[in-house]
Amino acid sequence: MSQNVIINDVVKKYGDFHAVDHASLKIEEGELFTLLGPSGCGKTTLLRMIAGFNSIEEGTIRFGEKVVNNIEAHRRNIGMVFQNYAIFPHMTVFENVAYGLKARKVEKREIEKRVNEALEMVQILNLKDRHPANMSGGQQQRVALARAIVIHPDILLMDEPLSNLDAKLRIQMRTTIKKVQKKLGITTIYVTHDQEEALAISDRIAVMKDGKIQQVGKPQEIYSRPANEFVANFIGTSNILNGTIVSKDRNHNYKINLGGSEVITAKLTDLSEKEVKVSVRPEEFVFSLEKEGILGKVVMSTFLGDFINYEVELEDGKVVEVNQYSKDMLKEYEAGVEVYLKVLEKRVNIFDGSGKEALLCEK
C-alpha cells in the first residue's frame, strides 16, 4: 500500500559540510516526485536518507504516520532502482525479479504469478529466461524496474535510472516508468540532474542547490514562474538581462528599461533598489520589424525543425538566445544582420539585483 512521505527539517553533515541543509518536503501518496539539481546539490544524499542508507543528523522522515529515522533500510518496504541496474549477471531475468520475493519467503506459486505480472507490465515477459549479458541497456533497466515493483513496495525510489541510456532509449524508458507508476499508484521519488527528464515525468519537482530546497512545484509552475535566478537558469534556458527601474505608480506598476527603447511594465512587490534582473526565455523574445527595442546583431542561427534558434549579441556584449517558430516566421536572419528585440512582458520573470528573490506579485 502506497504512503505519503513527510521530510521535516532534515540535515546530513560530513564534518562541517552540509550535504542536506534543513530540507523539508511533503510528498503525497501516489505522487511521482522528482529531486532535481546539479551534481553535488544533495539530491542523492537525501534519497539515501529516505532509503535508510544514510543516517539523519537532525529532523525526521515519516512514511505515513511512522517515523523511519532509526528503521533499517530492509525494513522500510521500499523498492529501489539504481543508475547501474545492479542486477545479477548469473541469474535469468525471472530469477532476478523473483529474488526479493524469495528473500521474503513468498510462496512459489505467488512468486511466479507476481513476477510474470511485473515482467508483462514492463514489456519483457518474452525475455524471462534470458541472462542480462544478452540484453540491451534498456532491457536491463526494465528488469531493474520489475524487480523493484514486484515486492509491492510502499515507496519506490529511483536514483538517476536513465543516465546510462542513449537519448532515444531515455525517452522510451521515462514513458514506461510514468505509465507503470500511474498504473500502480506507488509513491515514487525520482532523482535526476536532467531538467527535461524531470519536466516530462514528474507530478511535482523540488529543485535543489547546495543542500537546500530552492523551489517546489508542478513542472509548469517551476518553468513559468521560477523562484530565483538559479532555478530560472537550471530549468530550461534563460537569458538574464539587467533592468533599470525608471518609474513606479501607486498600484506598484513598475516600468523597467532593458536597453535601447525597450521598456516593460510589471506589477512588483515593494522595491527600493533601482536595478533588477529580468529572465527572458528564448521564446519570450520577438524580432521587431519597426526598429524598436533592444539592438543586437545575429551571431549564429541553427535550424531545429519547427523553430530556428538564434544567438544575438547585444550592444553591451551579452549574447542571448532567441527562438523563432516556423508558424510565426516573417523572415529569416543571417549572421551579421542587425536586429531589434522586443520582450513578451507578461511572460518574463523579474528578480531582485542579487537574483535570489522573485519580485512579480501577479502573473
Short mmCIF file of C-alpha atoms in Angstrom, two decimals:
data_model
loop_
_atom_site.label_atom_id
_atom_site.label_comp_id
_atom_site.label_asym_id
_atom_site.label_seq_id
_atom_site.Cartn_x
_atom_site.Cartn_y
_atom_site.Cartn_z
CA MET A 1 0.00 0.00 0.00
CA SER A 2 1.41 3.37 -1.05
CA GLN A 3 2.12 6.05 1.56
CA ASN A 4 2.96 9.71 1.71
CA VAL A 5 6.47 10.80 2.74
CA ILE A 6 6.99 13.76 5.07
CA ILE A 7 10.52 15.15 5.37
CA ASN A 8 10.83 17.67 8.17
CA ASP A 9 13.93 19.87 8.55
CA VAL A 10 16.43 17.07 7.88
CA VAL A 11 20.18 17.57 7.96
CA LYS A 12 23.07 15.43 6.72
CA LYS A 13 26.58 16.61 7.54
CA TYR A 14 30.05 15.40 6.67
CA GLY A 15 32.23 17.28 9.13
CA ASP A 16 31.29 20.94 8.72
CA PHE A 17 29.84 20.38 5.24
CA HIS A 18 26.02 20.28 5.00
CA ALA A 19 25.17 17.83 2.18
CA VAL A 20 21.48 18.31 3.05
CA ASP A 21 20.72 21.54 4.86
CA HIS A 22 17.39 21.65 6.73
CA ALA A 23 15.28 20.22 3.90
CA SER A 24 11.51 19.89 4.30
CA LEU A 25 9.09 18.30 1.82
CA LYS A 26 5.69 16.63 1.79
CA ILE A 27 5.35 14.03 -0.94
CA GLU A 28 1.75 12.95 -1.48
CA GLU A 29 0.55 9.37 -1.65
CA GLY A 30 0.77 8.06 -5.23
CA GLU A 31 2.78 11.05 -6.45
CA LEU A 32 5.76 10.91 -8.80
CA PHE A 33 8.03 13.46 -7.14
CA THR A 34 11.43 14.44 -8.54
CA LEU A 35 14.50 15.76 -6.74
CA LEU A 36 16.30 17.83 -9.39
CA GLY A 37 19.59 19.66 -9.30
CA PRO A 38 23.23 19.72 -10.43
CA SER A 39 25.87 17.26 -9.24
CA GLY A 40 26.68 17.76 -5.57
CA CYS A 41 23.40 19.53 -4.72
CA GLY A 42 22.35 16.87 -2.17
CA LYS A 43 19.57 15.13 -4.09
CA THR A 44 21.06 11.62 -3.97
CA THR A 45 22.10 12.10 -0.34
CA LEU A 46 18.50 12.98 0.53
CA LEU A 47 17.22 9.95 -1.40
CA ARG A 48 19.62 7.70 0.51
CA MET A 49 18.37 9.20 3.78
CA ILE A 50 14.83 8.28 2.75
CA ALA A 51 16.01 4.78 1.82
CA GLY A 52 17.83 4.29 5.13
CA PHE A 53 21.31 4.05 3.61
CA ASN A 54 22.43 7.38 5.16
CA SER A 55 21.97 8.48 8.76
CA ILE A 56 19.99 11.62 9.69
CA GLU A 57 21.71 14.14 11.96
CA GLU A 58 18.64 16.32 12.52
CA GLY A 59 14.95 16.31 11.62
CA THR A 60 12.55 13.47 10.85
CA ILE A 61 11.39 11.40 7.90
CA ARG A 62 7.94 9.81 8.06
CA PHE A 63 6.26 7.20 5.89
CA GLY A 64 2.63 7.96 6.63
CA GLU A 65 2.45 8.31 10.42
CA LYS A 66 5.60 6.28 11.11
CA VAL A 67 8.96 7.97 11.80
CA VAL A 68 11.56 5.87 9.96
CA ASN A 69 14.78 7.62 11.09
CA ASN A 70 16.02 4.59 13.01
CA ILE A 71 14.39 1.83 10.97
CA GLU A 72 16.84 -0.28 8.96
CA ALA A 73 16.67 0.02 5.17
CA HIS A 74 15.48 -3.57 4.65
CA ARG A 75 12.52 -2.97 6.97
CA ARG A 76 11.20 0.14 5.19
CA ASN A 77 9.45 -1.78 2.37
CA ILE A 78 10.96 0.32 -0.39
CA GLY A 79 11.73 -0.57 -4.00
CA MET A 80 14.96 0.88 -5.39
CA VAL A 81 16.13 1.37 -8.97
CA PHE A 82 19.77 2.38 -9.33
CA GLN A 83 21.75 4.07 -12.07
CA ASN A 84 23.84 0.94 -12.73
CA TYR A 85 20.88 -1.53 -12.74
CA ALA A 86 22.54 -3.75 -10.03
CA ILE A 87 21.08 -6.96 -11.47
CA PHE A 88 22.74 -10.34 -11.02
CA PRO A 89 24.57 -11.47 -14.20
CA HIS A 90 24.44 -15.18 -13.35
CA MET A 91 20.64 -15.21 -12.94
CA THR A 92 17.95 -15.16 -15.60
CA VAL A 93 15.51 -12.27 -15.85
CA PHE A 94 12.89 -14.31 -13.97
CA GLU A 95 15.33 -15.21 -11.21
CA ASN A 96 16.48 -11.60 -10.85
CA VAL A 97 12.93 -10.32 -10.45
CA ALA A 98 11.97 -13.17 -8.12
CA TYR A 99 14.94 -12.58 -5.81
CA GLY A 100 13.25 -10.12 -3.45
CA LEU A 101 10.15 -12.28 -3.15
CA LYS A 102 12.21 -15.36 -2.30
CA ALA A 103 14.02 -13.38 0.39
CA ARG A 104 10.61 -12.52 1.83
CA LYS A 105 9.69 -16.25 1.72
CA VAL A 106 6.70 -15.72 -0.58
CA GLU A 107 5.03 -18.97 -1.70
CA LYS A 108 6.33 -20.35 -5.01
CA ARG A 109 3.06 -20.11 -6.94
CA GLU A 110 2.59 -16.50 -5.81
CA ILE A 111 6.18 -15.68 -6.86
CA GLU A 112 5.55 -16.98 -10.37
CA LYS A 113 2.30 -15.02 -10.67
CA ARG A 114 3.76 -11.74 -9.43
CA VAL A 115 6.98 -11.99 -11.45
CA ASN A 116 5.07 -12.67 -14.66
CA GLU A 117 2.77 -9.72 -13.94
CA ALA A 118 5.72 -7.40 -13.30
CA LEU A 119 7.54 -8.52 -16.46
CA GLU A 120 4.41 -8.07 -18.54
CA MET A 121 3.94 -4.57 -17.11
CA VAL A 122 7.45 -3.53 -18.22
CA GLN A 123 7.01 -5.40 -21.54
CA ILE A 124 9.76 -8.03 -21.25
CA LEU A 125 7.78 -11.17 -20.33
CA ASN A 126 9.14 -12.80 -23.50
CA LEU A 127 12.70 -12.35 -22.15
CA LYS A 128 12.18 -14.02 -18.77
CA ASP A 129 14.61 -16.89 -19.48
CA ARG A 130 17.36 -14.65 -20.85
CA HIS A 131 20.54 -13.63 -18.98
CA PRO A 132 21.48 -9.92 -18.60
CA ALA A 133 24.61 -10.27 -20.75
CA ASN A 134 22.36 -10.95 -23.75
CA MET A 135 20.19 -7.87 -23.20
CA SER A 136 20.38 -4.19 -24.12
CA GLY A 137 20.77 -1.45 -21.53
CA GLY A 138 17.11 -0.53 -21.86
CA GLN A 139 16.02 -4.13 -21.34
CA GLN A 140 18.26 -4.44 -18.28
CA GLN A 141 16.74 -1.28 -16.82
CA ARG A 142 13.27 -2.81 -17.32
CA VAL A 143 14.46 -5.81 -15.31
CA ALA A 144 15.58 -3.50 -12.52
CA LEU A 145 12.21 -1.73 -12.57
CA ALA A 146 10.29 -5.03 -12.50
CA ARG A 147 12.40 -6.22 -9.55
CA ALA A 148 11.63 -3.02 -7.65
CA ILE A 149 7.85 -3.13 -8.15
CA VAL A 150 7.31 -6.89 -7.76
CA ILE A 151 7.69 -6.70 -3.96
CA HIS A 152 4.72 -4.26 -3.79
CA PRO A 153 6.71 -1.51 -2.05
CA ASP A 154 5.15 1.36 -0.12
CA ILE A 155 7.69 3.74 -1.67
CA LEU A 156 9.62 3.46 -4.96
CA LEU A 157 12.99 5.26 -5.08
CA MET A 158 14.81 5.87 -8.36
CA ASP A 159 18.35 7.25 -8.50
CA GLU A 160 19.35 8.58 -11.96
CA PRO A 161 17.83 5.43 -13.53
CA LEU A 162 18.19 6.55 -17.15
CA SER A 163 21.59 8.22 -17.18
CA ASN A 164 23.37 5.21 -18.75
CA LEU A 165 20.97 5.01 -21.70
CA ASP A 166 21.19 6.78 -25.05
CA ALA A 167 18.82 9.65 -25.84
CA LYS A 168 16.15 7.61 -27.66
CA LEU A 169 16.08 4.88 -25.00
CA ARG A 170 15.85 7.50 -22.24
CA ILE A 171 12.66 8.87 -23.78
CA GLN A 172 11.19 5.36 -24.16
CA MET A 173 12.06 4.36 -20.60
CA ARG A 174 10.79 7.55 -18.97
CA THR A 175 7.45 6.91 -20.71
CA THR A 176 7.44 3.33 -19.41
CA ILE A 177 8.26 4.47 -15.87
CA LYS A 178 5.49 7.06 -15.92
CA LYS A 179 2.90 4.58 -17.19
CA VAL A 180 3.87 1.88 -14.68
CA GLN A 181 3.92 4.36 -11.79
CA LYS A 182 0.46 5.69 -12.66
CA LYS A 183 -0.98 2.21 -13.11
CA LEU A 184 0.32 1.01 -9.73
CA GLY A 185 -0.14 4.29 -7.85
CA ILE A 186 3.15 3.85 -5.96
CA THR A 187 4.55 6.93 -4.24
CA THR A 188 7.75 7.46 -6.25
CA ILE A 189 10.73 9.68 -5.51
CA TYR A 190 12.92 10.16 -8.56
CA VAL A 191 16.39 11.72 -8.65
CA THR A 192 17.84 13.30 -11.79
CA HIS A 193 20.08 16.14 -12.95
CA ASP A 194 18.29 16.23 -16.33
CA GLN A 195 15.73 19.06 -16.30
CA GLU A 196 13.97 17.84 -19.47
CA GLU A 197 13.51 14.41 -17.91
CA ALA A 198 12.15 15.99 -14.72
CA LEU A 199 9.67 18.18 -16.62
CA ALA A 200 8.44 15.21 -18.67
CA ILE A 201 7.96 12.67 -15.89
CA SER A 202 7.03 14.50 -12.69
CA ASP A 203 3.83 15.43 -10.89
CA ARG A 204 5.93 17.86 -8.84
CA ILE A 205 9.59 18.82 -8.65
CA ALA A 206 11.89 20.04 -5.88
CA VAL A 207 14.88 21.96 -7.25
CA MET A 208 17.96 21.70 -5.02
CA LYS A 209 21.20 23.65 -4.74
CA ASP A 210 23.94 23.35 -2.10
CA GLY A 211 21.82 21.03 0.03
CA LYS A 212 18.86 23.43 0.15
CA ILE A 213 15.43 23.25 -1.46
CA GLN A 214 15.13 26.21 -3.84
CA GLN A 215 11.58 25.67 -5.10
CA VAL A 216 8.83 23.04 -5.08
CA GLY A 217 6.04 22.98 -7.64
CA LYS A 218 4.45 21.43 -10.69
CA PRO A 219 6.67 21.36 -13.81
CA GLN A 220 4.68 24.14 -15.49
CA GLU A 221 4.88 26.34 -12.39
CA ILE A 222 8.63 25.96 -11.99
CA TYR A 223 9.25 26.61 -15.68
CA SER A 224 6.94 29.63 -16.00
CA ARG A 225 7.49 31.20 -12.56
CA PRO A 226 10.91 30.23 -11.12
CA ALA A 227 11.56 31.34 -7.54
CA ASN A 228 15.02 32.77 -8.25
CA GLU A 229 17.71 33.22 -10.89
CA PHE A 230 19.27 29.81 -10.18
CA VAL A 231 16.00 27.98 -10.89
CA ALA A 232 15.37 30.08 -14.00
CA ASN A 233 18.78 29.14 -15.37
CA PHE A 234 18.62 25.48 -14.35
CA ILE A 235 15.15 24.74 -15.72
CA GLY A 236 15.30 25.33 -19.44
CA THR A 237 17.25 28.21 -20.99
CA SER A 238 17.01 31.75 -19.63
CA ASN A 239 18.57 34.99 -20.79
CA ILE A 240 19.26 37.23 -17.78
CA LEU A 241 19.06 40.92 -18.65
CA ASN A 242 19.93 43.81 -16.38
CA GLY A 243 16.95 46.12 -15.93
CA THR A 244 16.71 49.62 -14.52
CA ILE A 245 13.58 50.89 -12.76
CA VAL A 246 12.53 54.16 -14.43
CA SER A 247 9.18 54.80 -12.74
CA LYS A 248 6.54 53.40 -10.39
CA ASP A 249 2.87 54.24 -9.79
CA ARG A 250 0.72 53.90 -6.66
CA ASN A 251 -0.51 50.47 -7.83
CA HIS A 252 3.03 49.05 -7.84
CA ASN A 253 3.29 49.05 -11.62
CA TYR A 254 6.99 49.46 -12.35
CA LYS A 255 8.46 50.50 -15.68
CA ILE A 256 11.77 48.76 -16.37
CA ASN A 257 14.24 49.71 -19.09
CA LEU A 258 16.03 46.71 -20.62
CA GLY A 259 18.20 48.65 -23.04
CA GLY A 260 17.56 50.79 -26.10
CA SER A 261 13.89 51.74 -26.38
CA GLU A 262 12.65 48.54 -24.70
CA VAL A 263 10.67 49.40 -21.56
CA ILE A 264 8.39 46.81 -19.97
CA THR A 265 5.75 47.22 -17.26
CA ALA A 266 5.32 44.75 -14.39
CA LYS A 267 3.50 44.69 -11.07
CA LEU A 268 6.17 44.02 -8.45
CA THR A 269 6.43 43.64 -4.72
CA ASP A 270 7.61 46.83 -2.96
CA LEU A 271 11.12 47.57 -4.13
CA SER A 272 13.62 50.23 -3.09
CA GLU A 273 16.54 49.33 -5.36
CA LYS A 274 16.84 50.62 -8.91
CA GLU A 275 18.45 47.61 -10.54
CA VAL A 276 16.69 44.28 -11.18
CA LYS A 277 17.36 41.12 -13.18
CA VAL A 278 14.90 40.09 -15.87
CA SER A 279 14.74 36.46 -17.04
CA VAL A 280 13.66 36.11 -20.66
CA ARG A 281 13.39 32.66 -22.20
CA PRO A 282 14.30 32.30 -25.91
CA GLU A 283 10.62 32.01 -26.88
CA GLU A 284 9.81 35.22 -24.98
CA PHE A 285 11.77 37.39 -27.43
CA VAL A 286 10.31 38.52 -30.76
CA PHE A 287 12.05 40.27 -33.64
CA SER A 288 10.75 43.81 -34.23
CA LEU A 289 10.30 44.96 -37.81
CA GLU A 290 9.84 48.56 -36.63
CA LYS A 291 13.42 49.01 -35.38
CA GLU A 292 12.21 49.33 -31.80
CA GLY A 293 13.52 47.51 -28.77
CA ILE A 294 16.94 46.15 -27.85
CA LEU A 295 19.54 46.48 -30.61
CA GLY A 296 21.67 43.43 -31.38
CA LYS A 297 23.50 41.55 -34.11
CA VAL A 298 22.87 37.94 -35.17
CA VAL A 299 25.93 35.81 -34.40
CA MET A 300 24.62 32.41 -35.45
CA SER A 301 21.40 30.65 -36.43
CA THR A 302 20.58 26.96 -36.00
CA PHE A 303 17.63 25.28 -37.75
CA LEU A 304 15.90 22.87 -35.33
CA GLY A 305 12.83 21.75 -37.25
CA ASP A 306 9.83 23.71 -36.03
CA PHE A 307 11.95 26.68 -34.98
CA ILE A 308 15.24 28.48 -35.61
CA ASN A 309 17.47 29.23 -32.62
CA TYR A 310 19.45 32.47 -32.95
CA GLU A 311 22.37 33.74 -30.92
CA VAL A 312 22.19 37.52 -30.81
CA GLU A 313 24.93 39.76 -29.41
CA LEU A 314 23.55 42.87 -27.70
CA GLU A 315 25.27 46.26 -27.60
CA ASP A 316 26.73 45.54 -24.15
CA GLY A 317 28.37 42.35 -25.43
CA LYS A 318 25.88 39.93 -23.82
CA VAL A 319 24.81 37.07 -26.10
CA VAL A 320 21.18 35.96 -25.82
CA GLU A 321 19.25 33.10 -27.38
CA VAL A 322 16.08 33.78 -29.41
CA ASN A 323 13.71 31.13 -30.79
CA GLN A 324 11.73 31.99 -33.91
CA TYR A 325 8.98 29.45 -34.59
CA SER A 326 8.01 28.45 -38.12
CA LYS A 327 4.35 29.40 -37.62
CA ASP A 328 5.38 32.95 -36.64
CA MET A 329 8.20 33.41 -39.13
CA LEU A 330 8.00 36.54 -41.26
CA LYS A 331 11.64 36.49 -42.34
CA GLU A 332 14.90 34.72 -41.51
CA TYR A 333 18.01 36.50 -40.25
CA GLU A 334 21.56 35.72 -41.33
CA ALA A 335 24.73 36.10 -39.27
CA GLY A 336 25.92 39.72 -39.11
CA VAL A 337 22.46 41.26 -39.56
CA GLU A 338 21.34 43.94 -37.09
CA VAL A 339 18.06 43.15 -35.35
CA TYR A 340 15.80 44.68 -32.73
CA LEU A 341 14.32 42.50 -29.98
CA LYS A 342 11.03 43.05 -28.17
CA VAL A 343 10.09 41.20 -24.98
CA LEU A 344 6.77 39.49 -24.21
CA GLU A 345 6.43 41.31 -20.90
CA LYS A 346 3.58 39.19 -19.50
CA ARG A 347 5.73 36.05 -19.60
CA VAL A 348 9.11 37.20 -18.28
CA ASN A 349 10.28 36.82 -14.67
CA ILE A 350 11.87 39.56 -12.59
CA PHE A 351 14.26 39.13 -9.67
CA ASP A 352 15.99 41.49 -7.28
CA GLY A 353 19.53 42.64 -8.04
CA SER A 354 21.04 39.59 -6.35
CA GLY A 355 18.84 37.17 -8.29
CA LYS A 356 17.73 35.45 -5.08
CA GLU A 357 14.10 36.64 -4.89
CA ALA A 358 11.25 36.77 -7.41
CA LEU A 359 9.53 40.16 -7.41
CA LEU A 360 6.43 39.59 -9.54
CA CYS A 361 3.31 39.81 -7.38
CA GLU A 362 0.92 38.58 -10.05
CA LYS A 363 1.12 36.90 -13.43
#
